[in-house]
Amino acid sequence: MKRIIRLKLNGRDREDAVSDNALLIDYLRETAAATSVKQGCDGGECGACTVLIDGQARPACITLAATCDGRAVETVEGLARDGRLSALQRAFHERLGVQCGFCTPGMIMAAEGLLRDNARPDEAAIRQALAGNLCRCTGYVKIIEAVQAAAEAQS
Amino acid sequence: MNAPLPDFSLARPQSADEAVAQRLAAPAARYLAGGTDLVVNMRRGLVDADLLIDLSGIDELATLSANESGLTIGAGVTLAALAADPALKTYPAIVQAANAVAGPGHRAAATLGGNLCLDTRCLYYNQSEWWRRSNDYCLKYKGDVCHVAPTGDKCRAAFSGDLAPALLVHDAEIEIAGPDGRRRLPLTELYRDDGAAYLALTPEELLVAVHLPAGSRHSAYEKVRLRGAIDFPLAGVAVAVTDDDPTPRLKVAVTGTNSRPFLIEGLDDLDAGQLGEAELVLIDKAVQKQVSPVRTTMVAGHYRRLAAARLARRLAAGLASA
C-alpha cells in the first residue's frame, strides 16, 4: 500500500507518496536524492545512514519512511549555507576526520545532534554520542578532535 | 545480504484498544514499536507479517508518570527518554541498563516495551535468509533441529534484552491490554523458558505499561559484550539491595544466558548489609548453578556462565560497600 507523507527535509516541506514498507534510507536516497545518507551494514549496526529525526540521531536503514510523516528530517545536505560548509563540516575536513568518507555523513549528523544539545561536550560525551557510528579508517581520534574543534569554533 | 522488506501495510492506531482490535482482525500482523529489532529481523526473512501496527501514535504508551505508589512507565517510552528522566534517579540499574542498549541512535527509537519483548537471539537464527536456508533453518523458525542442542526438542535461543533484569530487581509489574481488557502481572510471569515461545502472551495481547513500586533501592546493572556499543549482552546482571528493615536483602537477575531473564533463587537469607567473602562466593555459585548459557553466541557458554557469576559478585560487593 502507498500513502502520502508530509515532512520537512532539511528545512523544506515535502510531500511524497511512499510505500508502507519503504525504508527511510531508500526514500531519502531514491526519492529525495539525499545521497549523503550511506548504506553501510544495511542492518542498523554501523551508523553510516544516521540522520536527524526531530533533532535526534537515528539510523535511517531501520526506520520506516511512513513513520516520519509530520516530522523534520535532516541530512548532511542541509548543513552547508550558501555554499559554505558548516563549522562541523569544516572541522572534519581540516582536522582530517575524513579518510575514505563513507562513515562521514553519519558521523557528522550524530555529532550535529550532540552539539545542538551540548555545545561544549567533553571527550566522554563525544565518544558516547558517536558510539553507534563505526569508522574503519581513522581510529576515531581525528573524528573526536574534529568535533571538539567544531564545538570551540561555534562557541 | 539483506532482502528488501516484504510487502506489508502499516496501521497507525491512536489507542491501545484500537491496536488490539486491529491485531485481532489480522492474524498475520505484528506490533511495531521502535523497530530496531523487528525491522532488522524482517529484512532477514524472520518475520511473516502482512500488517505492521505502529504503536508510536498512542499517547498512553508514551507517558511516564509518578504518584505515591510509584512509577508508571508507558511501554512506548524510548530508552533514551527513560535513561534521561529524573524520576528514574532512584532506580539506577534501570538507567544503566537503558544506557547499555545498542547505540544512541537505537535508544532514540527503541522502546521499553520493545526491549522487554525483544525476540530471543541465536547464532543460528540472527542470520540472513540464504545463510539459514543453507543450514536447513532451525527449530526456532522453519526448521526441525536446534543446531545448538541437536538432541533436544527445545529452542535454546537466548533472551537478550537489557532492561528486564534491571526491572526484575526493582519488583516491576506489567500491564497488558488484550481482547478481554487489562490485566496486571509480575514481570517475571511475562517470560517462558523456551526460545521459540518466550513470551507468555497471546498474539493479540499488548504490553502497555510497566509499574515500579515507590521507594529507593541501591541497584546496578552491567553486561559483558564483545564490543563497547551496539551489542547485545553475552551475559547481563542486575543487582539491587532492598530497604527491608532490619535486614536488607539482595536481589540478583540475569539476562543473555537463558531463553528468559530471571531472578536468581536462594539468596533470601543473605543479609545485604553483611556481605563478606563467604556470601560473595555463595552468590557466585548460585549464579553459576542457575544460568544455562549454551552456544548461541560466538563466545563459549562456559565463559558466559563465569562472566555472569563474576558480574553478580562484583556488583553485589560494590553495592554492599557503597
mmCIF file with all atom_site columns, N, CA and C in Angstrom, chain A residues 1 3 20-23 25-26 39 41-47 56-59 61-64 66-69 71 128-134, chain B residues 1-2 5-12 32 34-36 39-40 43-44 52 54 56 78 80 99 102-109 227 229-230:
data_model
loop_
_atom_site.group_PDB
_atom_site.id
_atom_site.type_symbol
_atom_site.label_atom_id
_atom_site.label_alt_id
_atom_site.label_comp_id
_atom_site.label_asym_id
_atom_site.label_entity_id
_atom_site.label_seq_id
_atom_site.pdbx_PDB_ins_code
_atom_site.Cartn_x
_atom_site.Cartn_y
_atom_site.Cartn_z
_atom_site.occupancy
_atom_site.B_iso_or_equiv
_atom_site.pdbx_formal_charge
_atom_site.auth_seq_id
_atom_site.auth_comp_id
_atom_site.auth_asym_id
_atom_site.auth_atom_id
_atom_site.pdbx_PDB_model_num
ATOM 1   N N  . MET A 1 1   ? 0.834  -1.188  0.000  1.00 0.00 ? 1   MET A N  1
ATOM 2   C CA . MET A 1 1   ? 0.000  0.000   0.000  1.00 0.00 ? 1   MET A CA 1
ATOM 3   C C  . MET A 1 1   ? 0.881  1.254   0.000  1.00 0.00 ? 1   MET A C  1
ATOM 4   N N  . ARG A 1 3   ? 1.072  5.559   0.654  1.00 0.00 ? 3   ARG A N  1
ATOM 5   C CA . ARG A 1 3   ? 0.433  6.650   1.370  1.00 0.00 ? 3   ARG A CA 1
ATOM 6   C C  . ARG A 1 3   ? 1.214  7.937   1.111  1.00 0.00 ? 3   ARG A C  1
ATOM 7   N N  . ASP A 1 20  ? 4.122  1.668   2.196  1.00 0.00 ? 20  ASP A N  1
ATOM 8   C CA . ASP A 1 20  ? 4.133  1.417   3.637  1.00 0.00 ? 20  ASP A CA 1
ATOM 9   C C  . ASP A 1 20  ? 5.420  0.719   4.064  1.00 0.00 ? 20  ASP A C  1
ATOM 10  N N  . ASN A 1 21  ? 5.976  -0.109  3.192  1.00 0.00 ? 21  ASN A N  1
ATOM 11  C CA . ASN A 1 21  ? 7.168  -0.869  3.581  1.00 0.00 ? 21  ASN A CA 1
ATOM 12  C C  . ASN A 1 21  ? 8.475  -0.215  3.133  1.00 0.00 ? 21  ASN A C  1
ATOM 13  N N  . ALA A 1 22  ? 8.411  1.074   2.745  1.00 0.00 ? 22  ALA A N  1
ATOM 14  C CA . ALA A 1 22  ? 9.640  1.768   2.311  1.00 0.00 ? 22  ALA A CA 1
ATOM 15  C C  . ALA A 1 22  ? 10.467 2.172   3.529  1.00 0.00 ? 22  ALA A C  1
ATOM 16  N N  . LEU A 1 23  ? 11.760 1.915   3.437  1.00 0.00 ? 23  LEU A N  1
ATOM 17  C CA . LEU A 1 23  ? 12.660 2.355   4.497  1.00 0.00 ? 23  LEU A CA 1
ATOM 18  C C  . LEU A 1 23  ? 13.015 3.826   4.276  1.00 0.00 ? 23  LEU A C  1
ATOM 19  N N  . ILE A 1 25  ? 15.855 5.227   4.518  1.00 0.00 ? 25  ILE A N  1
ATOM 20  C CA . ILE A 1 25  ? 17.085 5.394   3.723  1.00 0.00 ? 25  ILE A CA 1
ATOM 21  C C  . ILE A 1 25  ? 16.773 5.341   2.234  1.00 0.00 ? 25  ILE A C  1
ATOM 22  N N  . ASP A 1 26  ? 15.891 4.455   1.824  1.00 0.00 ? 26  ASP A N  1
ATOM 23  C CA . ASP A 1 26  ? 15.570 4.337   0.401  1.00 0.00 ? 26  ASP A CA 1
ATOM 24  C C  . ASP A 1 26  ? 14.771 5.549   -0.073 1.00 0.00 ? 26  ASP A C  1
ATOM 25  N N  . GLN A 1 39  ? 24.410 3.643   2.786  1.00 0.00 ? 39  GLN A N  1
ATOM 26  C CA . GLN A 1 39  ? 24.011 2.315   3.206  1.00 0.00 ? 39  GLN A CA 1
ATOM 27  C C  . GLN A 1 39  ? 25.267 1.504   3.491  1.00 0.00 ? 39  GLN A C  1
ATOM 28  N N  . CYS A 1 41  ? 26.117 -1.222  6.684  1.00 0.00 ? 41  CYS A N  1
ATOM 29  C CA . CYS A 1 41  ? 25.802 -2.604  7.070  1.00 0.00 ? 41  CYS A CA 1
ATOM 30  C C  . CYS A 1 41  ? 24.423 -3.012  6.600  1.00 0.00 ? 41  CYS A C  1
ATOM 31  N N  . ASP A 1 42  ? 23.532 -2.030  6.385  1.00 0.00 ? 42  ASP A N  1
ATOM 32  C CA . ASP A 1 42  ? 22.170 -2.313  5.961  1.00 0.00 ? 42  ASP A CA 1
ATOM 33  C C  . ASP A 1 42  ? 21.387 -3.080  7.020  1.00 0.00 ? 42  ASP A C  1
ATOM 34  N N  . GLY A 1 43  ? 21.802 -2.977  8.267  1.00 0.00 ? 43  GLY A N  1
ATOM 35  C CA . GLY A 1 43  ? 21.073 -3.706  9.306  1.00 0.00 ? 43  GLY A CA 1
ATOM 36  C C  . GLY A 1 43  ? 21.093 -3.010  10.652 1.00 0.00 ? 43  GLY A C  1
ATOM 37  N N  . GLY A 1 44  ? 21.305 -1.709  10.659 1.00 0.00 ? 44  GLY A N  1
ATOM 38  C CA . GLY A 1 44  ? 21.227 -0.968  11.913 1.00 0.00 ? 44  GLY A CA 1
ATOM 39  C C  . GLY A 1 44  ? 22.406 -1.150  12.834 1.00 0.00 ? 44  GLY A C  1
ATOM 40  N N  . GLU A 1 45  ? 23.565 -1.500  12.288 1.00 0.00 ? 45  GLU A N  1
ATOM 41  C CA . GLU A 1 45  ? 24.701 -1.769  13.169 1.00 0.00 ? 45  GLU A CA 1
ATOM 42  C C  . GLU A 1 45  ? 25.884 -0.835  12.984 1.00 0.00 ? 45  GLU A C  1
ATOM 43  N N  . CYS A 1 46  ? 25.892 -0.007  11.918 1.00 0.00 ? 46  CYS A N  1
ATOM 44  C CA . CYS A 1 46  ? 27.126 0.730   11.635 1.00 0.00 ? 46  CYS A CA 1
ATOM 45  C C  . CYS A 1 46  ? 26.976 2.241   11.700 1.00 0.00 ? 46  CYS A C  1
ATOM 46  N N  . GLY A 1 47  ? 25.755 2.763   11.597 1.00 0.00 ? 47  GLY A N  1
ATOM 47  C CA . GLY A 1 47  ? 25.550 4.203   11.764 1.00 0.00 ? 47  GLY A CA 1
ATOM 48  C C  . GLY A 1 47  ? 25.829 5.042   10.526 1.00 0.00 ? 47  GLY A C  1
ATOM 49  N N  . GLN A 1 56  ? 16.941 14.238  16.674 1.00 0.00 ? 56  GLN A N  1
ATOM 50  C CA . GLN A 1 56  ? 17.609 13.090  17.289 1.00 0.00 ? 56  GLN A CA 1
ATOM 51  C C  . GLN A 1 56  ? 18.270 12.225  16.221 1.00 0.00 ? 56  GLN A C  1
ATOM 52  N N  . ALA A 1 57  ? 19.510 11.826  16.465 1.00 0.00 ? 57  ALA A N  1
ATOM 53  C CA . ALA A 1 57  ? 20.215 10.961  15.522 1.00 0.00 ? 57  ALA A CA 1
ATOM 54  C C  . ALA A 1 57  ? 19.569 9.580   15.508 1.00 0.00 ? 57  ALA A C  1
ATOM 55  N N  . ARG A 1 58  ? 19.252 9.088   14.316 1.00 0.00 ? 58  ARG A N  1
ATOM 56  C CA . ARG A 1 58  ? 18.605 7.782   14.168 1.00 0.00 ? 58  ARG A CA 1
ATOM 57  C C  . ARG A 1 58  ? 19.140 7.091   12.915 1.00 0.00 ? 58  ARG A C  1
ATOM 58  N N  . PRO A 1 59  ? 19.283 5.765   12.935 1.00 0.00 ? 59  PRO A N  1
ATOM 59  C CA . PRO A 1 59  ? 19.672 5.051   11.719 1.00 0.00 ? 59  PRO A CA 1
ATOM 60  C C  . PRO A 1 59  ? 18.501 4.987   10.727 1.00 0.00 ? 59  PRO A C  1
ATOM 61  N N  . CYS A 1 61  ? 18.254 3.184   8.079  1.00 0.00 ? 61  CYS A N  1
ATOM 62  C CA . CYS A 1 61  ? 18.050 1.887   7.432  1.00 0.00 ? 61  CYS A CA 1
ATOM 63  C C  . CYS A 1 61  ? 17.132 0.972   8.220  1.00 0.00 ? 61  CYS A C  1
ATOM 64  N N  . ILE A 1 62  ? 16.778 1.364   9.453  1.00 0.00 ? 62  ILE A N  1
ATOM 65  C CA . ILE A 1 62  ? 15.823 0.548   10.207 1.00 0.00 ? 62  ILE A CA 1
ATOM 66  C C  . ILE A 1 62  ? 14.610 1.394   10.613 1.00 0.00 ? 62  ILE A C  1
ATOM 67  N N  . THR A 1 63  ? 14.401 2.469   9.873  1.00 0.00 ? 63  THR A N  1
ATOM 68  C CA . THR A 1 63  ? 13.265 3.359   10.137 1.00 0.00 ? 63  THR A CA 1
ATOM 69  C C  . THR A 1 63  ? 12.352 3.336   8.922  1.00 0.00 ? 63  THR A C  1
ATOM 70  N N  . LEU A 1 64  ? 11.060 3.154   9.144  1.00 0.00 ? 64  LEU A N  1
ATOM 71  C CA . LEU A 1 64  ? 10.117 3.176   8.033  1.00 0.00 ? 64  LEU A CA 1
ATOM 72  C C  . LEU A 1 64  ? 9.830  4.630   7.654  1.00 0.00 ? 64  LEU A C  1
ATOM 73  N N  . ALA A 1 66  ? 7.242  5.871   6.353  1.00 0.00 ? 66  ALA A N  1
ATOM 74  C CA . ALA A 1 66  ? 5.876  6.289   6.697  1.00 0.00 ? 66  ALA A CA 1
ATOM 75  C C  . ALA A 1 66  ? 5.782  6.782   8.140  1.00 0.00 ? 66  ALA A C  1
ATOM 76  N N  . THR A 1 67  ? 6.676  6.315   9.013  1.00 0.00 ? 67  THR A N  1
ATOM 77  C CA . THR A 1 67  ? 6.616  6.754   10.402 1.00 0.00 ? 67  THR A CA 1
ATOM 78  C C  . THR A 1 67  ? 7.244  8.145   10.575 1.00 0.00 ? 67  THR A C  1
ATOM 79  N N  . CYS A 1 68  ? 7.790  8.706   9.493  1.00 0.00 ? 68  CYS A N  1
ATOM 80  C CA . CYS A 1 68  ? 8.363  10.052  9.574  1.00 0.00 ? 68  CYS A CA 1
ATOM 81  C C  . CYS A 1 68  ? 7.374  11.113  9.104  1.00 0.00 ? 68  CYS A C  1
ATOM 82  N N  . ASP A 1 69  ? 6.147  10.717  8.837  1.00 0.00 ? 69  ASP A N  1
ATOM 83  C CA . ASP A 1 69  ? 5.103  11.669  8.455  1.00 0.00 ? 69  ASP A CA 1
ATOM 84  C C  . ASP A 1 69  ? 4.977  12.737  9.540  1.00 0.00 ? 69  ASP A C  1
ATOM 85  N N  . ARG A 1 71  ? 7.244  14.803  10.556 1.00 0.00 ? 71  ARG A N  1
ATOM 86  C CA . ARG A 1 71  ? 8.471  15.063  11.308 1.00 0.00 ? 71  ARG A CA 1
ATOM 87  C C  . ARG A 1 71  ? 9.462  15.876  10.486 1.00 0.00 ? 71  ARG A C  1
ATOM 88  N N  . GLN A 1 128 ? 30.509 8.905   23.614 1.00 0.00 ? 128 GLN A N  1
ATOM 89  C CA . GLN A 1 128 ? 29.187 8.330   23.875 1.00 0.00 ? 128 GLN A CA 1
ATOM 90  C C  . GLN A 1 128 ? 28.242 8.610   22.705 1.00 0.00 ? 128 GLN A C  1
ATOM 91  N N  . ALA A 1 129 ? 28.238 9.849   22.216 1.00 0.00 ? 129 ALA A N  1
ATOM 92  C CA . ALA A 1 129 ? 27.305 10.232  21.150 1.00 0.00 ? 129 ALA A CA 1
ATOM 93  C C  . ALA A 1 129 ? 27.642 9.539   19.831 1.00 0.00 ? 129 ALA A C  1
ATOM 94  N N  . LEU A 1 130 ? 28.927 9.227   19.625 1.00 0.00 ? 130 LEU A N  1
ATOM 95  C CA . LEU A 1 130 ? 29.336 8.604   18.360 1.00 0.00 ? 130 LEU A CA 1
ATOM 96  C C  . LEU A 1 130 ? 29.481 7.087   18.496 1.00 0.00 ? 130 LEU A C  1
ATOM 97  N N  . ALA A 1 131 ? 29.030 6.530   19.631 1.00 0.00 ? 131 ALA A N  1
ATOM 98  C CA . ALA A 1 131 ? 29.228 5.096   19.877 1.00 0.00 ? 131 ALA A CA 1
ATOM 99  C C  . ALA A 1 131 ? 28.484 4.219   18.874 1.00 0.00 ? 131 ALA A C  1
ATOM 100 N N  . GLY A 1 132 ? 27.482 4.781   18.204 1.00 0.00 ? 132 GLY A N  1
ATOM 101 C CA . GLY A 1 132 ? 26.735 3.989   17.229 1.00 0.00 ? 132 GLY A CA 1
ATOM 102 C C  . GLY A 1 132 ? 27.256 4.122   15.810 1.00 0.00 ? 132 GLY A C  1
ATOM 103 N N  . ASN A 1 133 ? 28.380 4.813   15.629 1.00 0.00 ? 133 ASN A N  1
ATOM 104 C CA . ASN A 1 133 ? 28.923 5.043   14.286 1.00 0.00 ? 133 ASN A CA 1
ATOM 105 C C  . ASN A 1 133 ? 30.290 4.388   14.163 1.00 0.00 ? 133 ASN A C  1
ATOM 106 N N  . LEU A 1 134 ? 30.387 3.448   13.232 1.00 0.00 ? 134 LEU A N  1
ATOM 107 C CA . LEU A 1 134 ? 31.666 2.756   13.041 1.00 0.00 ? 134 LEU A CA 1
ATOM 108 C C  . LEU A 1 134 ? 32.490 3.454   11.958 1.00 0.00 ? 134 LEU A C  1
ATOM 109 N N  . MET B 2 1   ? 23.467 -8.239  2.164  1.00 0.00 ? 1   MET B N  1
ATOM 110 C CA . MET B 2 1   ? 22.865 -9.561  2.046  1.00 0.00 ? 1   MET B CA 1
ATOM 111 C C  . MET B 2 1   ? 21.433 -9.581  2.581  1.00 0.00 ? 1   MET B C  1
ATOM 112 N N  . ASN B 2 2   ? 20.972 -8.412  2.992  1.00 0.00 ? 2   ASN B N  1
ATOM 113 C CA . ASN B 2 2   ? 19.605 -8.360  3.489  1.00 0.00 ? 2   ASN B CA 1
ATOM 114 C C  . ASN B 2 2   ? 18.623 -8.205  2.344  1.00 0.00 ? 2   ASN B C  1
ATOM 115 N N  . LEU B 2 5   ? 12.338 -5.341  2.399  1.00 0.00 ? 5   LEU B N  1
ATOM 116 C CA . LEU B 2 5   ? 11.249 -5.657  3.324  1.00 0.00 ? 5   LEU B CA 1
ATOM 117 C C  . LEU B 2 5   ? 10.106 -6.312  2.557  1.00 0.00 ? 5   LEU B C  1
ATOM 118 N N  . PRO B 2 6   ? 9.461  -7.297  3.155  1.00 0.00 ? 6   PRO B N  1
ATOM 119 C CA . PRO B 2 6   ? 8.290  -7.882  2.490  1.00 0.00 ? 6   PRO B CA 1
ATOM 120 C C  . PRO B 2 6   ? 7.182  -6.838  2.344  1.00 0.00 ? 6   PRO B C  1
ATOM 121 N N  . ASP B 2 7   ? 6.228  -7.144  1.496  1.00 0.00 ? 7   ASP B N  1
ATOM 122 C CA . ASP B 2 7   ? 5.138  -6.209  1.265  1.00 0.00 ? 7   ASP B CA 1
ATOM 123 C C  . ASP B 2 7   ? 4.159  -6.266  2.434  1.00 0.00 ? 7   ASP B C  1
ATOM 124 N N  . PHE B 2 8   ? 4.031  -5.175  3.139  1.00 0.00 ? 8   PHE B N  1
ATOM 125 C CA . PHE B 2 8   ? 3.062  -5.146  4.233  1.00 0.00 ? 8   PHE B CA 1
ATOM 126 C C  . PHE B 2 8   ? 2.395  -3.778  4.274  1.00 0.00 ? 8   PHE B C  1
ATOM 127 N N  . SER B 2 9   ? 1.266  -3.731  4.961  1.00 0.00 ? 9   SER B N  1
ATOM 128 C CA . SER B 2 9   ? 0.609  -2.449  5.195  1.00 0.00 ? 9   SER B CA 1
ATOM 129 C C  . SER B 2 9   ? 0.954  -1.979  6.592  1.00 0.00 ? 9   SER B C  1
ATOM 130 N N  . LEU B 2 10  ? 0.796  -0.679  6.790  1.00 0.00 ? 10  LEU B N  1
ATOM 131 C CA . LEU B 2 10  ? 1.107  -0.095  8.084  1.00 0.00 ? 10  LEU B CA 1
ATOM 132 C C  . LEU B 2 10  ? -0.172 0.508   8.663  1.00 0.00 ? 10  LEU B C  1
ATOM 133 N N  . ALA B 2 11  ? -0.501 0.133   9.898  1.00 0.00 ? 11  ALA B N  1
ATOM 134 C CA . ALA B 2 11  ? -1.635 0.748   10.580 1.00 0.00 ? 11  ALA B CA 1
ATOM 135 C C  . ALA B 2 11  ? -1.076 1.649   11.670 1.00 0.00 ? 11  ALA B C  1
ATOM 136 N N  . ARG B 2 12  ? -1.742 2.769   11.915 1.00 0.00 ? 12  ARG B N  1
ATOM 137 C CA . ARG B 2 12  ? -1.245 3.707   12.929 1.00 0.00 ? 12  ARG B CA 1
ATOM 138 C C  . ARG B 2 12  ? -2.361 4.043   13.912 1.00 0.00 ? 12  ARG B C  1
ATOM 139 N N  . LEU B 2 32  ? 4.522  -2.989  15.990 1.00 0.00 ? 32  LEU B N  1
ATOM 140 C CA . LEU B 2 32  ? 5.799  -2.335  15.702 1.00 0.00 ? 32  LEU B CA 1
ATOM 141 C C  . LEU B 2 32  ? 6.024  -1.220  16.714 1.00 0.00 ? 32  LEU B C  1
ATOM 142 N N  . GLY B 2 34  ? 9.764  0.550   18.313 1.00 0.00 ? 34  GLY B N  1
ATOM 143 C CA . GLY B 2 34  ? 10.855 1.321   17.721 1.00 0.00 ? 34  GLY B CA 1
ATOM 144 C C  . GLY B 2 34  ? 11.359 0.719   16.418 1.00 0.00 ? 34  GLY B C  1
ATOM 145 N N  . GLY B 2 35  ? 11.157 -0.583  16.251 1.00 0.00 ? 35  GLY B N  1
ATOM 146 C CA . GLY B 2 35  ? 11.553 -1.239  15.003 1.00 0.00 ? 35  GLY B CA 1
ATOM 147 C C  . GLY B 2 35  ? 13.030 -1.591  14.919 1.00 0.00 ? 35  GLY B C  1
ATOM 148 N N  . THR B 2 36  ? 13.792 -1.299  15.978 1.00 0.00 ? 36  THR B N  1
ATOM 149 C CA . THR B 2 36  ? 15.235 -1.515  15.880 1.00 0.00 ? 36  THR B CA 1
ATOM 150 C C  . THR B 2 36  ? 15.594 -2.998  15.833 1.00 0.00 ? 36  THR B C  1
ATOM 151 N N  . VAL B 2 39  ? 12.444 -4.655  12.457 1.00 0.00 ? 39  VAL B N  1
ATOM 152 C CA . VAL B 2 39  ? 12.717 -4.330  11.053 1.00 0.00 ? 39  VAL B CA 1
ATOM 153 C C  . VAL B 2 39  ? 13.952 -5.093  10.562 1.00 0.00 ? 39  VAL B C  1
ATOM 154 N N  . VAL B 2 40  ? 14.963 -5.184  11.428 1.00 0.00 ? 40  VAL B N  1
ATOM 155 C CA . VAL B 2 40  ? 16.164 -5.941  11.060 1.00 0.00 ? 40  VAL B CA 1
ATOM 156 C C  . VAL B 2 40  ? 15.792 -7.407  10.819 1.00 0.00 ? 40  VAL B C  1
ATOM 157 N N  . ARG B 2 43  ? 14.060 -7.865  7.536  1.00 0.00 ? 43  ARG B N  1
ATOM 158 C CA . ARG B 2 43  ? 14.999 -7.845  6.410  1.00 0.00 ? 43  ARG B CA 1
ATOM 159 C C  . ARG B 2 43  ? 15.675 -9.186  6.235  1.00 0.00 ? 43  ARG B C  1
ATOM 160 N N  . ARG B 2 44  ? 15.770 -9.949  7.301  1.00 0.00 ? 44  ARG B N  1
ATOM 161 C CA . ARG B 2 44  ? 16.415 -11.254 7.243  1.00 0.00 ? 44  ARG B CA 1
ATOM 162 C C  . ARG B 2 44  ? 15.415 -12.383 7.006  1.00 0.00 ? 44  ARG B C  1
ATOM 163 N N  . LEU B 2 52  ? 1.828  -4.264  9.792  1.00 0.00 ? 52  LEU B N  1
ATOM 164 C CA . LEU B 2 52  ? 2.531  -3.816  10.998 1.00 0.00 ? 52  LEU B CA 1
ATOM 165 C C  . LEU B 2 52  ? 1.671  -2.758  11.677 1.00 0.00 ? 52  LEU B C  1
ATOM 166 N N  . ASP B 2 54  ? 1.813  0.122   13.973 1.00 0.00 ? 54  ASP B N  1
ATOM 167 C CA . ASP B 2 54  ? 2.779  1.077   14.529 1.00 0.00 ? 54  ASP B CA 1
ATOM 168 C C  . ASP B 2 54  ? 2.207  1.685   15.814 1.00 0.00 ? 54  ASP B C  1
ATOM 169 N N  . SER B 2 56  ? 3.551  3.993   17.691 1.00 0.00 ? 56  SER B N  1
ATOM 170 C CA . SER B 2 56  ? 4.157  5.268   18.082 1.00 0.00 ? 56  SER B CA 1
ATOM 171 C C  . SER B 2 56  ? 3.148  6.407   18.215 1.00 0.00 ? 56  SER B C  1
ATOM 172 N N  . THR B 2 78  ? 10.783 5.801   25.013 1.00 0.00 ? 78  THR B N  1
ATOM 173 C CA . THR B 2 78  ? 12.034 5.342   24.403 1.00 0.00 ? 78  THR B CA 1
ATOM 174 C C  . THR B 2 78  ? 13.105 5.144   25.477 1.00 0.00 ? 78  THR B C  1
ATOM 175 N N  . ALA B 2 80  ? 16.093 6.194   25.394 1.00 0.00 ? 80  ALA B N  1
ATOM 176 C CA . ALA B 2 80  ? 16.802 7.462   25.618 1.00 0.00 ? 80  ALA B CA 1
ATOM 177 C C  . ALA B 2 80  ? 16.029 8.322   26.611 1.00 0.00 ? 80  ALA B C  1
ATOM 178 N N  . ASN B 2 99  ? 20.971 2.720   29.168 1.00 0.00 ? 99  ASN B N  1
ATOM 179 C CA . ASN B 2 99  ? 22.133 3.302   28.505 1.00 0.00 ? 99  ASN B CA 1
ATOM 180 C C  . ASN B 2 99  ? 23.064 2.263   27.909 1.00 0.00 ? 99  ASN B C  1
ATOM 181 N N  . ALA B 2 102 ? 22.565 -1.071  22.723 1.00 0.00 ? 102 ALA B N  1
ATOM 182 C CA . ALA B 2 102 ? 22.954 -0.662  21.369 1.00 0.00 ? 102 ALA B CA 1
ATOM 183 C C  . ALA B 2 102 ? 23.714 0.662   21.353 1.00 0.00 ? 102 ALA B C  1
ATOM 184 N N  . GLY B 2 103 ? 23.348 1.565   20.443 1.00 0.00 ? 103 GLY B N  1
ATOM 185 C CA . GLY B 2 103 ? 23.989 2.874   20.340 1.00 0.00 ? 103 GLY B CA 1
ATOM 186 C C  . GLY B 2 103 ? 22.936 3.956   20.539 1.00 0.00 ? 103 GLY B C  1
ATOM 187 N N  . PRO B 2 104 ? 23.380 5.236   20.607 1.00 0.00 ? 104 PRO B N  1
ATOM 188 C CA . PRO B 2 104 ? 22.424 6.319   20.881 1.00 0.00 ? 104 PRO B CA 1
ATOM 189 C C  . PRO B 2 104 ? 21.295 6.408   19.852 1.00 0.00 ? 104 PRO B C  1
ATOM 190 N N  . GLY B 2 105 ? 21.592 6.141   18.597 1.00 0.00 ? 105 GLY B N  1
ATOM 191 C CA . GLY B 2 105 ? 20.551 6.212   17.565 1.00 0.00 ? 105 GLY B CA 1
ATOM 192 C C  . GLY B 2 105 ? 19.468 5.167   17.762 1.00 0.00 ? 105 GLY B C  1
ATOM 193 N N  . HIS B 2 106 ? 19.861 3.999   18.248 1.00 0.00 ? 106 HIS B N  1
ATOM 194 C CA . HIS B 2 106 ? 18.861 2.963   18.528 1.00 0.00 ? 106 HIS B CA 1
ATOM 195 C C  . HIS B 2 106 ? 18.032 3.346   19.743 1.00 0.00 ? 106 HIS B C  1
ATOM 196 N N  . ARG B 2 107 ? 18.714 3.885   20.766 1.00 0.00 ? 107 ARG B N  1
ATOM 197 C CA . ARG B 2 107 ? 17.992 4.208   22.003 1.00 0.00 ? 107 ARG B CA 1
ATOM 198 C C  . ARG B 2 107 ? 16.981 5.335   21.796 1.00 0.00 ? 107 ARG B C  1
ATOM 199 N N  . ALA B 2 108 ? 17.229 6.189   20.786 1.00 0.00 ? 108 ALA B N  1
ATOM 200 C CA . ALA B 2 108 ? 16.275 7.257   20.489 1.00 0.00 ? 108 ALA B CA 1
ATOM 201 C C  . ALA B 2 108 ? 14.995 6.683   19.881 1.00 0.00 ? 108 ALA B C  1
ATOM 202 N N  . ALA B 2 109 ? 15.085 5.492   19.306 1.00 0.00 ? 109 ALA B N  1
ATOM 203 C CA . ALA B 2 109 ? 13.912 4.877   18.666 1.00 0.00 ? 109 ALA B CA 1
ATOM 204 C C  . ALA B 2 109 ? 13.357 3.725   19.500 1.00 0.00 ? 109 ALA B C  1
ATOM 205 N N  . ARG B 2 227 ? 31.836 -5.877  22.035 1.00 0.00 ? 227 ARG B N  1
ATOM 206 C CA . ARG B 2 227 ? 32.359 -4.532  21.817 1.00 0.00 ? 227 ARG B CA 1
ATOM 207 C C  . ARG B 2 227 ? 31.580 -3.567  22.700 1.00 0.00 ? 227 ARG B C  1
ATOM 208 N N  . ALA B 2 229 ? 29.779 -0.987  22.333 1.00 0.00 ? 229 ALA B N  1
ATOM 209 C CA . ALA B 2 229 ? 28.483 -0.397  21.960 1.00 0.00 ? 229 ALA B CA 1
ATOM 210 C C  . ALA B 2 229 ? 27.864 -1.258  20.867 1.00 0.00 ? 229 ALA B C  1
ATOM 211 N N  . ILE B 2 230 ? 26.602 -0.955  20.555 1.00 0.00 ? 230 ILE B N  1
ATOM 212 C CA . ILE B 2 230 ? 25.852 -1.678  19.514 1.00 0.00 ? 230 ILE B CA 1
ATOM 213 C C  . ILE B 2 230 ? 26.001 -3.187  19.681 1.00 0.00 ? 230 ILE B C  1
#
